[in-house]
PDB file of C-alpha atoms in Angstrom:
ATOM      1  CA  MET A 167     103.287  93.599  84.299  1.00 39.00           C
ATOM      2  CA  GLY A 168     104.089  90.285  82.755  1.00 43.00           C
ATOM      3  CA  GLN A 169     107.138  88.174  83.249  1.00 43.00           C
ATOM      4  CA  ALA A 170     109.450  88.676  80.285  1.00 47.00           C
ATOM      5  CA  ALA A 171     111.061  85.625  78.748  1.00 46.00           C
ATOM      6  CA  GLY A 172     114.333  84.910  80.539  1.00 49.00           C
ATOM      7  CA  ALA A 173     113.589  87.454  83.278  1.00 56.00           C
ATOM      8  CA  ARG A 174     115.127  86.709  86.645  1.00 73.00           C
ATOM      9  CA  VAL A 175     113.071  85.585  89.573  1.00 77.00           C
ATOM     10  CA  PRO A 176     114.138  86.414  93.118  1.00 85.00           C
ATOM     11  CA  SER A 177     116.539  83.946  94.722  1.00 90.00           C
ATOM     12  CA  PRO A 178     116.742  83.264  98.472  1.00 92.00           C
ATOM     13  CA  LYS A 179     119.830  85.515  98.674  1.00 94.00           C
ATOM     14  CA  THR A 180     117.974  88.357  96.977  1.00 94.00           C
ATOM     15  CA  LEU A 181     114.991  87.919  99.284  1.00 95.00           C
ATOM     16  CA  ASN A 182     117.301  87.949 102.342  1.00 95.00           C
ATOM     17  CA  LEU A 183     118.945  91.141 101.115  1.00 95.00           C
ATOM     18  CA  LEU A 184     115.590  92.825 100.504  1.00 94.00           C
ATOM     19  CA  TRP A 185     114.387  91.678 103.935  1.00 96.00           C
ATOM     20  CA  PHE A 186     117.297  93.225 105.838  1.00 96.00           C
ATOM     21  CA  VAL A 187     117.550  96.379 103.717  1.00 95.00           C
ATOM     22  CA  THR A 188     113.863  97.128 104.243  1.00 94.00           C
ATOM     23  CA  LEU A 189     113.999  96.564 107.992  1.00 95.00           C
ATOM     24  CA  SER A 190     117.252  98.509 108.410  1.00 95.00           C
ATOM     25  CA  ALA A 191     115.707 101.761 107.117  1.00 95.00           C
ATOM     26  CA  PRO A 192     114.569 102.913 110.593  1.00 95.00           C
ATOM     27  CA  MET A 193     118.169 102.590 111.829  1.00 96.00           C
ATOM     28  CA  PHE A 194     119.406 104.911 109.097  1.00 96.00           C
ATOM     29  CA  ILE A 195     116.580 107.321 109.884  1.00 96.00           C
ATOM     30  CA  GLY A 196     117.416 107.146 113.616  1.00 96.00           C
ATOM     31  CA  VAL A 197     121.056 107.988 112.917  1.00 97.00           C
ATOM     32  CA  ALA A 198     119.984 110.884 110.675  1.00 96.00           C
ATOM     33  CA  LEU A 199     117.677 112.183 113.425  1.00 96.00           C
ATOM     34  CA  TRP A 200     120.460 111.898 115.978  1.00 95.00           C
ATOM     35  CA  LEU A 201     122.789 113.867 113.701  1.00 96.00           C
ATOM     36  CA  ALA A 202     120.097 116.497 113.084  1.00 95.00           C
ATOM     37  CA  VAL A 203     119.441 116.939 116.820  1.00 94.00           C
ATOM     38  CA  ARG A 204     123.089 116.811 117.829  1.00 93.00           C
ATOM     39  CA  PHE A 205     124.677 118.969 115.141  1.00 95.00           C
ATOM     40  CA  GLY A 206     121.802 120.661 113.323  1.00 94.00           C
ATOM     41  CA  ALA A 207     119.938 122.028 116.343  1.00 91.00           C
ATOM     42  CA  PHE A 208     116.770 120.224 115.215  1.00 93.00           C
ATOM     43  CA  LEU A 209     113.885 121.207 117.496  1.00 92.00           C
ATOM     44  CA  PRO A 210     110.631 119.386 118.233  1.00 91.00           C
ATOM     45  CA  VAL A 211     107.930 120.010 115.648  1.00 89.00           C
ATOM     46  CA  ALA A 212     105.049 119.177 117.968  1.00 87.00           C
ATOM     47  CA  GLU A 213     105.036 117.474 121.320  1.00 85.00           C
ATOM     48  CA  LEU A 214     101.906 115.365 121.157  1.00 87.00           C
ATOM     49  CA  LEU A 215     102.560 113.347 124.290  1.00 90.00           C
ATOM     50  CA  PRO A 216     104.564 113.773 127.477  1.00 93.00           C
ATOM     51  CA  GLN A 217     108.046 112.235 127.154  1.00 92.00           C
ATOM     52  CA  GLU A 218     107.325 109.416 129.593  1.00 95.00           C
ATOM     53  CA  THR A 219     104.070 108.468 127.839  1.00 95.00           C
ATOM     54  CA  LEU A 220     105.776 108.536 124.447  1.00 95.00           C
ATOM     55  CA  TRP A 221     108.454 106.120 125.628  1.00 96.00           C
ATOM     56  CA  GLN A 222     105.941 103.826 127.349  1.00 97.00           C
ATOM     57  CA  LEU A 223     103.797 103.596 124.215  1.00 95.00           C
ATOM     58  CA  ALA A 224     106.790 103.115 121.929  1.00 96.00           C
ATOM     59  CA  LEU A 225     108.384 100.419 124.092  1.00 96.00           C
ATOM     60  CA  GLY A 226     105.038  98.663 124.518  1.00 97.00           C
ATOM     61  CA  ALA A 227     104.414  98.666 120.765  1.00 96.00           C
ATOM     62  CA  MET A 228     107.939  97.398 120.099  1.00 96.00           C
ATOM     63  CA  ALA A 229     107.616  94.612 122.668  1.00 96.00           C
ATOM     64  CA  LEU A 230     104.213  93.544 121.376  1.00 96.00           C
ATOM     65  CA  THR A 231     105.497  93.454 117.795  1.00 96.00           C
ATOM     66  CA  LEU A 232     108.542  91.408 118.805  1.00 96.00           C
ATOM     67  CA  LEU A 233     106.307  88.942 120.660  1.00 96.00           C
ATOM     68  CA  MET A 234     103.846  88.594 117.789  1.00 96.00           C
ATOM     69  CA  ALA A 235     106.361  88.597 114.900  1.00 96.00           C
ATOM     70  CA  ARG A 236     107.089  84.862 114.760  1.00 96.00           C
ATOM     71  CA  PRO A 237     103.510  83.632 115.183  1.00 96.00           C
ATOM     72  CA  LEU A 238     102.391  86.151 112.571  1.00 96.00           C
ATOM     73  CA  ARG A 239     105.205  85.055 110.243  1.00 96.00           C
ATOM     74  CA  ASN A 240     104.218  81.420 110.724  1.00 96.00           C
ATOM     75  CA  LEU A 241     100.636  82.269 109.794  1.00 95.00           C
ATOM     76  CA  ILE A 242     101.282  84.568 106.825  1.00 95.00           C
ATOM     77  CA  MET A 243     104.435  82.999 105.400  1.00 95.00           C
ATOM     78  CA  LYS A 244     103.538  79.312 105.574  1.00 95.00           C
ATOM     79  CA  PRO A 245     103.936  77.654 102.158  1.00 96.00           C
ATOM     80  CA  GLU A 246     100.229  76.835 101.817  1.00 95.00           C
ATOM     81  CA  ALA A 247      99.264  80.470 102.381  1.00 94.00           C
ATOM     82  CA  VAL A 248     101.945  81.701  99.963  1.00 94.00           C
ATOM     83  CA  ALA A 249     100.778  79.251  97.274  1.00 93.00           C
ATOM     84  CA  ARG A 250      97.145  80.420  97.664  1.00 92.00           C
ATOM     85  CA  ARG A 251      98.059  84.121  97.429  1.00 89.00           C
ATOM     86  CA  SER A 252      96.708  85.814  94.338  1.00 86.00           C
ATOM     87  CA  LEU A 253      98.886  88.027  92.182  1.00 83.00           C
ATOM     88  CA  ALA A 254      96.330  90.799  91.741  1.00 78.00           C
ATOM     89  CA  GLY A 255      97.227  93.014  88.822  1.00 75.00           C
ATOM     90  CA  ARG A 256     100.115  90.825  87.691  1.00 72.00           C
ATOM     91  CA  VAL A 257     100.413  88.198  85.016  1.00 72.00           C
ATOM     92  CA  ALA A 258     101.552  84.904  86.521  1.00 73.00           C
ATOM     93  CA  PRO A 259     105.008  83.805  85.342  1.00 80.00           C
ATOM     94  CA  GLU A 260     105.561  80.520  83.511  1.00 82.00           C
ATOM     95  CA  GLY A 261     106.381  77.480  85.612  1.00 86.00           C
ATOM     96  CA  PRO A 262     105.905  76.607  89.274  1.00 89.00           C
ATOM     97  CA  ALA A 263     109.417  77.707  90.344  1.00 89.00           C
ATOM     98  CA  ALA A 264     108.991  81.233  88.967  1.00 90.00           C
ATOM     99  CA  LEU A 265     105.444  81.441  90.296  1.00 91.00           C
ATOM    100  CA  ALA A 266     106.597  80.305  93.752  1.00 92.00           C
ATOM    101  CA  ALA A 267     109.346  82.949  93.745  1.00 91.00           C
ATOM    102  CA  VAL A 268     107.002  85.764  92.745  1.00 91.00           C
ATOM    103  CA  LYS A 269     104.345  84.723  95.267  1.00 92.00           C
ATOM    104  CA  THR A 270     106.979  84.462  97.998  1.00 93.00           C
ATOM    105  CA  GLN A 271     108.300  87.921  97.196  1.00 92.00           C
ATOM    106  CA  THR A 272     104.787  89.389  97.141  1.00 91.00           C
ATOM    107  CA  THR A 273     103.963  87.804 100.505  1.00 93.00           C
ATOM    108  CA  MET A 274     107.281  88.948 101.941  1.00 95.00           C
ATOM    109  CA  PHE A 275     106.600  92.589 101.073  1.00 93.00           C
ATOM    110  CA  ALA A 276     103.073  92.398 102.523  1.00 93.00           C
ATOM    111  CA  PHE A 277     104.514  91.015 105.772  1.00 95.00           C
ATOM    112  CA  LEU A 278     107.294  93.621 105.802  1.00 95.00           C
ATOM    113  CA  GLY A 279     104.674  96.331 105.491  1.00 94.00           C
ATOM    114  CA  MET A 280     102.955  95.018 108.602  1.00 93.00           C
ATOM    115  CA  LEU A 281     106.214  94.847 110.548  1.00 93.00           C
ATOM    116  CA  ASP A 282     107.371  98.287 109.412  1.00 94.00           C
ATOM    117  CA  ALA A 283     104.090  99.951 110.411  1.00 94.00           C
ATOM    118  CA  VAL A 284     105.033 100.147 114.105  1.00 94.00           C
ATOM    119  CA  ALA A 285     108.601 101.194 113.348  1.00 95.00           C
ATOM    120  CA  PHE A 286     107.545 104.055 111.092  1.00 95.00           C
ATOM    121  CA  MET A 287     104.917 105.300 113.549  1.00 95.00           C
ATOM    122  CA  ILE A 288     107.726 105.523 116.100  1.00 95.00           C
ATOM    123  CA  VAL A 289     109.937 107.266 113.514  1.00 95.00           C
ATOM    124  CA  ALA A 290     107.209 109.883 113.027  1.00 94.00           C
ATOM    125  CA  LEU A 291     106.825 110.419 116.765  1.00 94.00           C
ATOM    126  CA  SER A 292     110.609 110.602 117.195  1.00 95.00           C
ATOM    127  CA  PHE A 293     110.800 113.359 114.603  1.00 93.00           C
ATOM    128  CA  MET A 294     107.863 115.278 116.060  1.00 94.00           C
ATOM    129  CA  HIS A 295     109.436 115.183 119.510  1.00 95.00           C
ATOM    130  CA  ALA A 296     113.056 115.462 118.237  1.00 94.00           C
ATOM    131  CA  ASP A 297     113.827 112.413 120.388  1.00 95.00           C
ATOM    132  CA  ALA A 298     117.064 111.057 118.940  1.00 95.00           C
ATOM    133  CA  ALA A 299     117.420 108.343 121.595  1.00 96.00           C
ATOM    134  CA  LEU A 300     114.010 106.916 120.712  1.00 96.00           C
ATOM    135  CA  GLY A 301     114.902 107.065 117.010  1.00 96.00           C
ATOM    136  CA  LEU A 302     118.114 105.107 117.601  1.00 97.00           C
ATOM    137  CA  LEU A 303     116.365 102.599 119.864  1.00 97.00           C
ATOM    138  CA  ASN A 304     113.728 102.127 117.174  1.00 97.00           C
ATOM    139  CA  GLY A 305     116.497 101.366 114.672  1.00 96.00           C
ATOM    140  CA  VAL A 306     118.004  98.725 116.933  1.00 96.00           C
ATOM    141  CA  TYR A 307     114.527  97.292 117.535  1.00 96.00           C
ATOM    142  CA  THR A 308     113.881  96.874 113.802  1.00 96.00           C
ATOM    143  CA  LEU A 309     117.210  95.112 113.308  1.00 96.00           C
ATOM    144  CA  VAL A 310     116.341  92.699 116.120  1.00 96.00           C
ATOM    145  CA  LEU A 311     112.878  92.304 114.577  1.00 96.00           C
ATOM    146  CA  ALA A 312     114.501  91.492 111.219  1.00 96.00           C
ATOM    147  CA  VAL A 313     116.432  88.621 112.794  1.00 96.00           C
ATOM    148  CA  VAL A 314     113.534  87.357 114.942  1.00 95.00           C
ATOM    149  CA  ALA A 315     110.923  87.348 112.171  1.00 96.00           C
ATOM    150  CA  LYS A 316     113.062  86.358 109.150  1.00 95.00           C
ATOM    151  CA  PRO A 317     111.626  83.447 107.208  1.00 94.00           C
ATOM    152  CA  ASP A 318     113.796  80.670 105.763  1.00 95.00           C
ATOM    153  CA  PHE A 319     113.387  81.760 102.151  1.00 95.00           C
ATOM    154  CA  SER A 320     115.072  78.746 100.525  1.00 94.00           C
ATOM    155  CA  HIS A 321     112.790  76.342 102.413  1.00 96.00           C
ATOM    156  CA  LEU A 322     109.748  78.530 101.737  1.00 96.00           C
ATOM    157  CA  LEU A 323     110.502  78.660  98.006  1.00 95.00           C
ATOM    158  CA  GLN A 324     110.961  74.871  97.793  1.00 95.00           C
ATOM    159  CA  GLN A 325     107.812  74.079  99.770  1.00 96.00           C
ATOM    160  CA  THR A 326     105.703  76.601  97.839  1.00 94.00           C
ATOM    161  CA  GLU A 327     106.973  75.231  94.531  1.00 94.00           C
ATOM    162  CA  GLN A 328     106.068  71.671  95.599  1.00 95.00           C
ATOM    163  CA  ILE A 329     102.540  72.771  96.548  1.00 94.00           C
ATOM    164  CA  LEU A 330     102.130  74.588  93.225  1.00 92.00           C
ATOM    165  CA  ARG A 331     103.362  71.511  91.302  1.00 91.00           C
ATOM    166  CA  ARG A 332     100.797  69.314  93.067  1.00 91.00           C
ATOM    167  CA  GLY A 333      98.076  71.827  92.242  1.00 81.00           C
ATOM    168  CA  GLN A 334      98.708  71.707  88.455  1.00 60.00           C
TER     169      GLN A 334
END
């Protein structure tokens, strides 16, 4: 998939929007689960764990992810790492600014996938156990995670572009 002439590259505002929309999905799912349990008489599909164990594991995973989010962001989303990232399967766009934007967006989605892994495991367990409270708590957790782990996209784009310019 090549970059078409005159095609738009993601701006910091677009990256911020994508960041928060992606990490707000578990909140919408938690609200839907709450509505299904409250008004739709949704019943547990399978109770894999005792309620107390489920909550302990979920809260532990959430806490660990919140503690590790910033250090992980600093490692994965540093400008040097973003500039080195390959664009496997994609044709590199023309110019360092466009290349920096595409590499930043690619890195952002890889990092979001890591952050969302815990949230969506908890979503699955919430649905299996029909635990609406855990689903809602998971939604709040991901919104807090979005704020805690959010990179400064304008700074990241500028720094990555400068590194790519020096590398030419």
